[in-house]
Amino acid sequence: MSVDTAASLPQPSGRASGQGPERRAISLFRGDIVRRAMIDSLRKLDPRVQIRNPVMFVVEIGAAITTVTWFIQLFGGRALGGRDPAWYTFVISVWLWLTVVFANMAEAFAEGRGRAQADTLRTMRQETLARLRDGTTRPASDLSRGDVVVVEAGELIPGDGTVIEGIASVDESAITGESAPVIRESGGDRSAVTGGTRVLSDRIVVEITQEPGQSFLDRMIGLVEGAARRKTPNEIALNILLAGLTLIFMIVVATVRPFGLFAHTSISETTLISLLVALIPTTIGALLSAIGIAGMDRLVRRNVLALSGRAVEASGDVDVLLLDKTGTITIGNRLASEFVPMAGVSETELAEVAQLSSLADETPEGRSIVVLAKKYGIREHDMTALHATFVPFSAQTRMSGVDIDGRQLRKGAGDAVIAFAESEGGTVPAQLREVLDRIAREGGTPLAVARDSEILGVIHLKDTIKEGMRQRFEQLRQMGIRTIMITGDNRLTAAKIAEEAGVDDFLAEATPEAKLALIREQQAQGRMVAMTGDGTNDAPALAQADVGVAMNTGTQAAREAGNMVDLDSNPTKLIEIVEVGKQLLITRGALTTFSIANDVAKYFAILPAIFVSTWATTAHSHPAQGPLHVLNLMSLGSPRSAVISAIVFNAVVIPLLIPISLRGVAYRAVGASALLRRNLLIYGLGGLVAPFIGIKLIDLVVHNLLGA
Amino acid sequence: MTFTGWLTIFGFAVILTALAMPLGSYMAAVYSGRRTFADRVLGVPERFLYRVLRVDPTQGQDWKAYGRSVILFSLAGWLLLYLILRTQTLWSFTGLNPQGFHSAPWDVTFNTTSSYVTNTNWQYYGGETTMSYFSQMAGLTVQNFVSAATGIAVAVALIRGIVGRSGRSLGNFWQDLVRTVLYVLLPISVVFSLVLISQGTIQTLSTYVTAHGLTGLSQVIALGPVASQEAIKLLGTNGGGFFNVNSAHPFENPTGFTNLVEMLLVLVIPAALVFTYGRMTGSRRQGYAIYTTMMLMFLGAAIVAYVAEAHGSPAQHAAGLHTGVIAGSSGGNMEGKDQRFGIAGSALFDVVTTVTSCGAVNSALESFTGIGGAVPFANLSASEVIFGGVGTGLYSILLYVLLAVFIGGLMVGRTPEYLGKKIEAREIKLTALGILVTPLAALFCTAMAVASSAGRQSISAVAAGGPQAFSETFYAYLSQANNNGSAFAGYTGFVQPVAGNVGSHGITFADLLGGLDMLFARFAPILFALAVAGSLAGKRVSPAGLGTMRTDNPTFVVLLIGVIVLVGALTFFPALLLGPIVQGLTGRLY
């Protein structure tokens, strides 16, 4: 993130520091998560759970059949096992069960990590007694919409609501991870409070806006646990495709048997089931739900709470980003950018006076003047060493400055300084008006500087674009996303800042209605729109946008209108959200490609094993080798070892890919074509080649060391 | 391999492209309702037909109505054709049954009727020993026109669905049907019938003649109205020969020049439709990308087939025969090929006819070398999307395009969209089903046929049980499922002791299974394609940006080829292994 430079300056909204502390990724291999995941992956073997995942359900049925076959063989039956030895059936059935278990484990790990986070959250949901305004008390869990409660310093806020009376500092670290307290007050845009946070000072009256069990915290827990997870549209579509592939491979495998018999080759059920399991897309089928849960988890770690999985997916599709100028594109305050001296005054002289007048001025504007003056080689002065007296800003004078050695140095609004100079008996330089007007026209704020009766020049304060924003927008353009800056400034100013920041477009003199109209217009053109907002008047636009990210500092109305809440209240977070959304889809696509490409190698392992003796003319070698044995490209040790190796590879690739499915495939803002080429190469070509190597290595172990 | 051989293949590709581009834009005009030069002449019969059919061409149909029209029209055509074929003797009064042929048995007729209505033209019968001139002209040729037009209409409807900006209309089936026949098929057929006649293709209604040879043996020479049926046989990718040996017969395909013309006729509409697609979507590059995909796969197949045939068979090499080119010999494997076409002319024809759903042949596919013979298998395994049949090729590859878009689209991190329209659960479901139907039908029918004793009856006794028998069976159902119609001879559904069907009987199992195979694999994908069109028609279009996956660049062409090859290979690998591959790997003859 690039806004750290700005973070040294106080932000207007109290605590919207550029970047909240990223919630740390909870390690995959924390003991309790692993233990729980192991237990869960066995519990999920329940067919009623498996049936939700057609691919893995087929594997489970296959595992059950081979297990039964093994039992029959143990007791001397040969009905299903054909000429297979019992140990072969046993090994295959074990690995088929393991395939299902690994798939369950992927999901369990993803859920486990979310659950660990949820547990942390749950500890905050202590049962508190809410004090209603009428003096009665009631358990917090019974509060419903419209109840009005009183919360005093040291107490937990019993539920989500809006402050209707009073002002208080609130510790929200429990949900945001940010330890600095925030101000919550009635009216305005900082009136929303969250249940489970603690009031540190003062007393507020809160009107509850949630129904029991529907609090922010409840929803957050549900989401990270995956309990509230519903399949997203793309996930459903992908599931259908996987089911379709499973169907076709079932037919393919079912026909292999009569085809084989026609060629006088009998194939056992165990081997056929192995072929089926190897072909159906088990890899992506096993990891699909883990990928979804992990996507949600990645957002939570970035302190973003998505209220639906659909919104996360939609964020990958965003075409247009609406960004507020202030606080997002520019840092909140205007900073000195230029000294404009009057005729006969040198820039250095103006800079020196401006600096002296600002020495005691602790406002960001004042400090920026000192910083700018440094560029003119003016050293910093020490107020006390100068025996200077600070003249603070007042609403009457609208100026501030210092008195040094009997001289009065002042800076302030143009007309105030003119009045001051005239009262001291000075004259107003002819060009002053012109300079003041020019700066105002450009959207800047002019501050005149006077030394006693003499007006020396003007300080140009202007909006400063946050560092790195240009690159960010360039990146977004590469991703195919247009940025539109929203500002209340006039067109001229807006155009200038827009150009400087490198946004694609801007909406000047924006009103909430204009914002809403802009979103509708973009959507009518078929674009997906994302925006951030915090005020109540943002709520309609947030609701209209396809991805509306409400700032946690915002009002309850805004938080309910959006489909995501950013706990850090960092408007640039949208960019990260888009990346997470894209990553989610890319991970699914890449692993699907990988899974299907793997099939080629599995064919080359299993089919030569099945048909090694088909149409054999000589019986010298054992087993007799027919013409098809040349397809054993990997020269796998024996037919049984080949089948086992393919199945083992098919199973172990699942846990091997768990990390990548939880972390997500890297997203690069390089444009769709380059991205597609890259992923096709890695997951398509890689998916073709990797199993050849993997199966061969497994075969070396299975055949040579274990003698299969 | 000769320079002339390579020139034939690459020159053919160039001429094809040069012809297909203008035809493609003409057809785009025809289906967009824009005026063309032909309007003045053809407008009158067109309006007349609408009045007779009681059709209001301005009345748009949604996918269900369109699909209903397709099914109804095909059903009516099926009943009519079945009736004509089963009552062959009744029509003798027309004078169009000079040989006095009886009808073929009901089961063979079921197969034949299904075959012509589905644009397959799979033939268990031999034309000159089974069909009267009346059946050929009024029955089979009519279906050659309208079954081709039906395929094209469905493709156009799918294009309209993809392009559609509002509403659910896919156009009007009856209008598309009439315009296809009048504006596209008829004019080209007439012109090229005349071209063929000029080269020696016959066109007569007289009785067969008997020729007395020098040795005193006599021979019946079959005649017929061949030229008028020949042009549409190829142009409509029908492929049903007037004679049993199809385009190898000198009366059907007399010279090397007609051979070239015939190949062009087969591919010109499937190729042109791709350009039509580019025009109608408003982005010609979309058409070029699909054309490139098809052309690359086509050339790949042609090169493999040519090299394999020119190289000769392992058996020839084992016998120490010279297979190189020497004066007076084309070299290579000439078994089952005609001297007037040569190696390249036969190999290319073979590829042309199996990448499309034509199925006409000018040489014996089962006499090709192992690898050369694996090419038609591979082409059929790709589900007729390498140009494919008229219309069917385009709508089939568009389903593959949607599949590729879905997988590729995910990999660029957006909800997959094609030409601005999102590909969601419903489209994926329909697309997957539309793609899976043909392979499923082929595998299922083959399994039924090889597993049952009824199915094995169709295999000629010599080959029974070996890989060749498997190849023949598999090819038969693969060809029928793909509505192709070409055959690895040896698999039959008709036992005919003498010409004229007296005492003949069908092999009911093969006739019915094959007929159902064709009907199912023709109409199920049509309905799925139309449903996809209906689903896409009303979708909002989002503008393309840098983040959108392009579908008109080389990367997409690679992805599309990958998807087509992978789906085909994964589905058919086990079956191919036991048929052509095992034969290609052994010196033994089965």
XYZ file of C-alpha atoms in Angstrom, chain A residues 130-636:
507
model
C -28.503 -4.177 28.077
C -29.757 -1.162 29.975
C -32.752 0.315 28.215
C -33.479 4.010 28.378
C -36.549 3.423 30.467
C -34.331 1.955 33.158
C -35.225 -1.722 32.646
C -32.598 -4.269 31.713
C -32.759 -7.085 29.230
C -30.242 -9.698 27.958
C -28.437 -8.317 24.933
C -29.497 -11.301 22.884
C -33.143 -10.332 23.247
C -32.737 -6.859 21.844
C -34.559 -6.136 18.662
C -34.865 -3.339 16.171
C -36.053 -0.086 17.672
C -34.959 -0.721 21.272
C -33.072 2.213 22.768
C -30.224 1.441 25.164
C -27.818 3.486 27.216
C -24.136 2.595 27.259
C -21.612 4.178 29.561
C -17.849 4.175 29.784
C -16.417 0.719 30.296
C -19.506 -1.074 29.052
C -19.914 -3.238 25.982
C -22.336 -1.994 23.385
C -25.055 -4.674 23.412
C -25.947 -4.633 19.715
C -25.595 -2.907 16.398
C -27.210 0.462 16.260
C -27.082 4.163 15.673
C -26.022 6.710 18.267
C -28.962 9.020 18.778
C -27.592 10.977 21.656
C -24.133 11.840 22.955
C -20.579 11.296 21.864
C -18.114 8.675 23.032
C -14.798 7.117 22.202
C -15.217 3.489 21.387
C -12.695 0.658 21.288
C -13.512 -1.330 18.168
C -10.326 -3.362 18.148
C -12.332 -6.513 18.661
C -13.750 -6.394 15.177
C -11.309 -4.188 13.312
C -8.049 -5.189 14.933
C -7.232 -1.491 15.222
C -6.341 -0.558 18.774
C -6.797 3.225 18.559
C -10.219 4.203 19.854
C -12.670 5.901 17.516
C -15.191 8.639 18.070
C -18.843 7.800 17.725
C -21.414 10.551 17.928
C -25.038 11.196 17.194
C -25.932 12.702 13.850
C -23.517 12.910 10.959
C -21.622 10.137 9.339
C -20.031 8.529 12.374
C -23.081 7.400 14.212
C -22.925 3.643 13.678
C -21.809 1.395 16.511
C -21.222 -2.310 16.467
C -22.324 -4.753 19.094
C -19.440 -6.225 21.058
C -17.330 -3.068 20.974
C -16.568 -1.191 24.168
C -17.299 2.392 25.120
C -14.165 3.921 26.657
C -15.396 7.338 27.711
C -18.599 9.267 28.048
C -22.127 8.006 27.593
C -24.159 7.381 24.511
C -27.740 6.451 23.775
C -28.032 3.881 21.019
C -31.021 2.858 18.984
C -30.690 -0.810 18.090
C -30.979 -1.532 14.338
C -30.698 -5.314 14.299
C -32.939 -8.229 14.985
C -31.815 -10.817 17.541
C -29.101 -13.119 16.187
C -28.611 -10.921 13.134
C -25.886 -8.705 14.453
C -22.829 -7.751 12.524
C -20.812 -10.072 14.699
C -23.217 -12.950 14.170
C -23.050 -12.526 10.429
C -19.304 -12.218 10.492
C -18.976 -15.434 12.468
C -21.355 -17.219 10.130
C -19.436 -16.052 7.104
C -15.950 -16.943 8.188
C -17.131 -20.310 9.398
C -18.602 -21.022 6.017
C -21.910 -21.871 7.615
C -23.712 -19.096 5.796
C -21.903 -19.877 2.585
C -24.065 -20.445 -0.391
C -22.700 -21.451 -3.767
C -21.975 -18.476 -5.969
C -23.211 -18.293 -9.585
C -19.874 -19.145 -11.156
C -19.369 -21.947 -8.702
C -22.734 -23.405 -9.649
C -21.892 -23.180 -13.340
C -18.539 -24.851 -12.762
C -20.194 -27.565 -10.686
C -22.530 -28.293 -13.573
C -19.596 -28.607 -15.928
C -17.834 -30.973 -13.527
C -20.973 -33.057 -13.169
C -21.221 -33.176 -16.967
C -17.637 -34.379 -17.254
C -18.296 -36.985 -14.581
C -21.291 -38.205 -16.536
C -19.409 -38.582 -19.800
C -16.555 -40.423 -18.133
C -19.023 -42.777 -16.491
C -20.320 -43.683 -19.935
C -16.798 -43.922 -21.349
C -15.725 -46.278 -18.584
C -18.936 -48.283 -18.771
C -18.316 -48.916 -22.473
C -14.682 -49.908 -21.937
C -15.861 -53.190 -20.483
C -17.844 -54.472 -23.530
C -15.135 -53.090 -25.820
C -12.566 -55.028 -23.829
C -14.607 -58.210 -23.860
C -14.910 -57.962 -27.632
C -11.121 -57.987 -27.694
C -11.072 -60.951 -25.278
C -9.835 -58.776 -22.427
C -11.696 -58.898 -19.159
C -11.313 -55.946 -16.846
C -12.089 -56.166 -13.153
C -14.494 -53.758 -11.430
C -11.665 -52.515 -9.281
C -9.637 -51.463 -12.271
C -12.635 -49.951 -14.030
C -13.509 -47.950 -10.943
C -9.901 -46.821 -10.751
C -10.083 -45.668 -14.350
C -13.283 -43.780 -13.651
C -11.914 -42.061 -10.555
C -8.742 -41.153 -12.383
C -10.697 -39.554 -15.198
C -13.405 -37.607 -13.409
C -12.219 -34.182 -12.268
C -11.541 -35.138 -8.662
C -8.822 -32.538 -8.180
C -11.014 -29.511 -8.773
C -14.042 -31.324 -7.385
C -12.188 -31.836 -4.117
C -10.878 -28.304 -3.865
C -13.809 -26.291 -5.172
C -15.515 -25.496 -1.918
C -12.204 -24.892 -0.144
C -11.365 -22.289 -2.785
C -14.615 -20.470 -2.100
C -14.215 -20.523 1.658
C -10.617 -19.402 1.342
C -11.627 -16.469 -0.843
C -13.939 -15.241 1.851
C -11.215 -15.815 4.381
C -8.732 -13.746 2.387
C -11.144 -10.847 2.449
C -11.639 -11.154 6.180
C -7.901 -11.075 6.639
C -7.882 -7.802 4.762
C -10.487 -6.641 7.247
C -13.256 -6.662 4.685
C -16.514 -8.283 5.541
C -18.451 -9.484 2.537
C -22.092 -9.975 3.302
C -22.454 -12.505 0.472
C -20.194 -14.715 -1.574
C -21.935 -13.426 -4.660
C -20.521 -9.972 -3.942
C -16.987 -11.331 -3.691
C -17.361 -12.982 -7.063
C -18.944 -9.890 -8.554
C -15.975 -7.815 -7.441
C -13.824 -9.750 -9.909
C -16.123 -8.578 -12.686
C -16.006 -4.893 -11.823
C -15.563 -2.640 -14.843
C -15.869 0.755 -13.219
C -14.592 1.984 -9.899
C -16.108 5.099 -8.392
C -13.678 6.699 -5.970
C -14.249 9.722 -3.788
C -11.585 12.301 -4.332
C -11.009 13.399 -0.778
C -9.314 10.843 1.365
C -9.054 8.332 -1.446
C -7.265 9.977 -4.315
C -6.011 13.070 -2.516
C -4.924 13.163 1.068
C -7.557 14.824 3.170
C -5.859 18.212 3.567
C -4.600 20.789 1.187
C -0.877 21.339 1.264
C 1.339 24.234 0.266
C 2.611 23.721 -3.233
C 3.898 27.132 -4.335
C 4.912 30.600 -3.101
C 3.737 33.418 -5.390
C 5.612 36.618 -4.429
C 4.296 40.088 -5.276
C 6.383 42.371 -7.491
C 9.596 43.418 -5.789
C 9.581 40.551 -3.307
C 11.857 37.567 -3.801
C 10.472 34.065 -3.491
C 12.963 33.313 -0.730
C 11.867 36.302 1.272
C 8.234 35.259 0.958
C 9.171 31.692 1.875
C 11.003 32.845 4.985
C 8.136 34.985 6.237
C 5.634 32.281 5.405
C 7.718 29.786 7.334
C 8.077 32.023 10.368
C 4.375 32.747 10.407
C 3.648 29.007 10.389
C 6.209 27.810 12.921
C 3.730 27.481 15.686
C 0.928 26.381 13.402
C 0.356 22.707 14.023
C -2.334 22.282 11.392
C -1.384 20.109 8.404
C -1.538 23.200 6.221
C 0.865 25.057 8.524
C 3.286 22.175 8.626
C 3.183 21.791 4.870
C 4.275 25.454 4.533
C 7.314 24.774 6.699
C 8.106 21.719 4.592
C 7.797 23.676 1.355
C 9.962 26.510 2.693
C 12.724 24.014 3.350
C 13.047 23.594 -0.379
C 14.077 27.263 -0.550
C 16.964 26.528 1.756
C 15.308 28.084 4.768
C 16.392 26.409 7.970
C 13.934 25.639 10.629
C 13.768 28.232 13.362
C 13.183 27.665 16.990
C 10.303 29.706 18.282
C 11.720 30.203 21.737
C 15.153 31.157 20.420
C 13.495 33.815 18.305
C 11.515 35.206 21.192
C 8.505 35.010 19.002
C 4.950 35.177 20.174
C 2.418 32.958 18.499
C -0.773 34.551 17.313
C -3.240 31.722 16.895
C -5.998 31.527 14.336
C -9.291 32.990 15.388
C -12.636 33.143 13.729
C -12.595 36.938 13.981
C -9.214 37.604 12.397
C -9.167 34.516 10.151
C -5.385 34.786 10.292
C -2.581 33.302 12.264
C 1.026 34.217 12.609
C 3.780 35.364 14.972
C 5.100 38.576 16.375
C 8.893 38.765 16.219
C 11.001 41.733 17.234
C 7.962 43.950 17.033
C 7.126 42.905 13.554
C 3.811 41.247 12.819
C 3.931 38.308 10.406
C 0.525 37.113 9.312
C -0.965 34.640 6.925
C -4.611 34.026 6.203
C -7.501 34.288 3.826
C -6.975 36.942 1.140
C -9.544 39.499 2.245
C -8.595 39.109 5.913
C -4.965 39.823 5.161
C -5.880 42.742 2.899
C -7.972 44.214 5.679
C -5.077 43.704 8.077
C -2.531 45.358 5.771
C -4.835 48.267 5.083
C -5.452 48.764 8.773
C -1.684 48.917 9.240
C -1.598 51.636 6.612
C -0.268 49.596 3.723
C -1.387 49.379 0.138
C -2.609 46.340 -1.702
C -0.427 45.295 -4.648
C -2.279 45.449 -7.961
C -1.530 41.878 -8.925
C -2.777 40.372 -5.636
C -6.413 40.038 -6.684
C -5.386 38.417 -9.909
C -3.208 35.834 -8.141
C -5.879 35.081 -5.555
C -8.455 34.579 -8.288
C -6.217 32.382 -10.371
C -5.460 30.024 -7.497
C -9.098 29.819 -6.525
C -10.037 29.084 -10.083
C -7.598 26.219 -10.206
C -9.243 24.718 -7.202
C -6.533 25.699 -4.766
C -6.782 27.722 -1.585
C -4.777 30.976 -1.562
C -3.280 32.251 1.691
C -1.965 35.787 1.621
C 1.160 36.586 3.629
C 1.780 39.988 5.165
C 4.623 41.571 7.113
C 3.080 44.486 8.936
C 1.502 46.656 6.298
C 3.251 45.005 3.404
C 1.642 42.120 1.532
C 4.510 39.923 0.345
C 2.732 37.287 -1.641
C 0.454 34.320 -1.678
C 0.859 30.701 -0.585
C -0.855 28.253 -2.931
C -2.442 25.398 -0.989
C -3.704 22.627 -3.083
C -4.955 19.082 -3.116
C -2.174 16.582 -3.059
C -2.559 13.292 -4.793
C -1.590 10.407 -2.613
C 1.665 8.898 -3.616
C 1.429 5.822 -5.803
C -2.136 6.481 -6.913
C -1.100 7.018 -10.512
C 0.542 3.613 -10.638
C -2.491 2.122 -8.944
C -4.791 3.534 -11.592
C -2.456 2.372 -14.318
C -2.658 -1.092 -12.773
C -6.409 -0.901 -12.736
C -6.425 0.083 -16.373
C -4.326 -2.982 -17.074
C -6.921 -5.032 -15.249
C -9.527 -3.511 -17.522
C -11.094 -1.334 -14.854
C -11.945 2.309 -15.407
C -11.742 4.687 -12.488
C -14.083 7.600 -12.058
C -13.276 10.251 -9.482
C -16.200 11.694 -7.578
C -15.770 15.201 -6.200
C -17.757 18.173 -5.078
C -15.232 20.507 -6.751
C -16.091 22.468 -9.828
C -15.350 20.991 -13.238
C -12.127 22.895 -13.762
C -10.580 21.835 -10.497
C -11.857 18.305 -10.909
C -10.408 18.022 -14.391
C -7.025 19.199 -13.183
C -6.882 16.760 -10.291
C -8.253 13.970 -12.436
C -5.513 14.515 -14.950
C -2.864 14.702 -12.297
C -4.056 11.543 -10.601
C -4.478 9.677 -13.870
C -8.077 8.619 -13.378
C -10.072 7.884 -16.507
C -13.000 10.150 -15.821
C -14.496 12.330 -13.134
C -17.831 13.499 -11.843
C -17.595 17.114 -10.708
C -19.994 18.974 -8.417
C -21.274 15.574 -7.414
C -24.498 15.274 -5.484
C -25.828 11.978 -4.156
C -28.397 12.039 -6.954
C -25.738 12.603 -9.610
C -23.748 9.714 -8.173
C -26.722 7.398 -8.334
C -27.482 8.514 -11.871
C -23.893 7.871 -12.910
C -24.017 4.318 -11.534
C -27.303 3.636 -13.302
C -25.929 4.993 -16.543
C -22.839 2.794 -16.339
C -24.932 -0.243 -15.508
C -27.248 0.432 -18.414
C -24.213 0.220 -20.644
C -23.596 -3.234 -19.233
C -20.817 -2.332 -16.827
C -20.358 -3.606 -13.299
C -19.827 -0.770 -10.872
C -18.040 -0.739 -7.531
C -17.923 2.130 -5.096
C -17.166 2.993 -1.538
C -19.153 5.235 0.683
C -19.788 6.101 4.285
C -22.467 8.728 4.587
C -26.171 8.175 4.808
C -26.549 10.014 1.536
C -24.265 7.417 -0.043
C -26.679 4.642 0.849
C -28.773 4.676 -2.336
C -25.649 4.623 -4.504
C -24.112 1.852 -2.387
C -27.235 -0.189 -2.788
C -27.356 0.428 -6.526
C -23.692 -0.426 -7.143
C -22.892 -4.045 -7.937
C -20.179 -3.961 -5.315
C -20.795 -1.399 -2.605
C -18.166 -1.209 0.087
C -19.315 0.669 3.164
C -16.760 2.144 5.500
C -17.020 0.827 9.020
C -16.759 4.410 10.251
C -19.891 5.201 8.298
C -23.512 5.309 9.222
C -25.632 2.295 9.850
C -27.634 3.135 6.733
C -24.518 2.993 4.580
C -23.414 -0.256 6.185
C -26.697 -1.878 5.438
C -26.894 -0.608 1.889
C -23.521 -1.945 0.807
C -22.707 -5.597 0.318
C -19.311 -5.336 1.970
C -17.991 -3.492 4.966
C -14.409 -2.389 5.196
C -13.413 -2.458 8.834
C -10.347 -0.322 8.138
C -12.482 2.276 6.405
C -9.818 2.535 3.738
C -11.310 3.576 0.412
C -8.437 2.205 -1.655
C -9.283 -1.226 -0.277
C -11.596 -1.649 -3.259
C -8.596 -2.425 -5.390
C -7.622 -5.305 -3.135
C -11.179 -6.539 -3.058
C -11.233 -6.675 -6.843
C -8.008 -8.650 -6.771
C -9.394 -11.154 -4.309
C -12.489 -11.597 -6.476
C -10.404 -12.216 -9.561
C -8.081 -14.558 -7.721
C -11.058 -16.622 -6.671
C -12.176 -17.205 -10.250
C -8.656 -17.702 -11.561
C -7.950 -20.346 -8.950
C -11.056 -22.251 -9.940
C -10.317 -21.973 -13.643
C -6.659 -22.894 -13.280
C -7.312 -25.972 -11.152
C -10.102 -27.091 -13.487
C -7.719 -26.879 -16.407
C -5.058 -28.695 -14.421
C -7.503 -31.393 -13.402
C -8.698 -32.088 -16.943
C -5.214 -31.934 -18.461
C -4.090 -34.555 -15.940
C -6.375 -37.089 -17.558
C -4.103 -37.586 -20.539
C -1.291 -39.022 -18.431
C -3.715 -41.135 -16.430
C -5.007 -42.639 -19.646
C -1.466 -43.482 -20.635
C -0.930 -45.160 -17.283
C -4.133 -47.154 -16.962
C -5.166 -48.096 -20.503
C -1.882 -49.801 -21.467
C -2.112 -51.619 -18.151
C -5.594 -52.849 -18.991
C -4.843 -53.765 -22.569
C -1.268 -54.949 -22.246
C -2.111 -58.499 -23.307
C -4.832 -57.649 -25.813
C -4.234 -59.305 -29.184
C -0.922 -60.676 -27.932
C 0.631 -63.114 -30.370
C 3.360 -64.510 -28.186
C 3.052 -65.709 -24.652
C 6.759 -65.642 -23.836
C 6.736 -62.721 -21.482
C 4.506 -62.481 -18.458
C 2.122 -60.887 -18.773
C 1.936 -61.565 -22.499
C 2.522 -58.341 -24.353
C 0.220 -57.289 -27.127
C 0.724 -54.409 -29.555
C -0.716 -51.847 -27.143
C 2.032 -52.259 -24.545
C 4.082 -49.683 -26.477
C 1.659 -47.056 -25.170
C 3.187 -47.588 -21.749
C 5.141 -44.391 -22.376
C 6.216 -44.100 -18.762
C 7.440 -47.716 -18.758
C 5.574 -48.353 -15.548
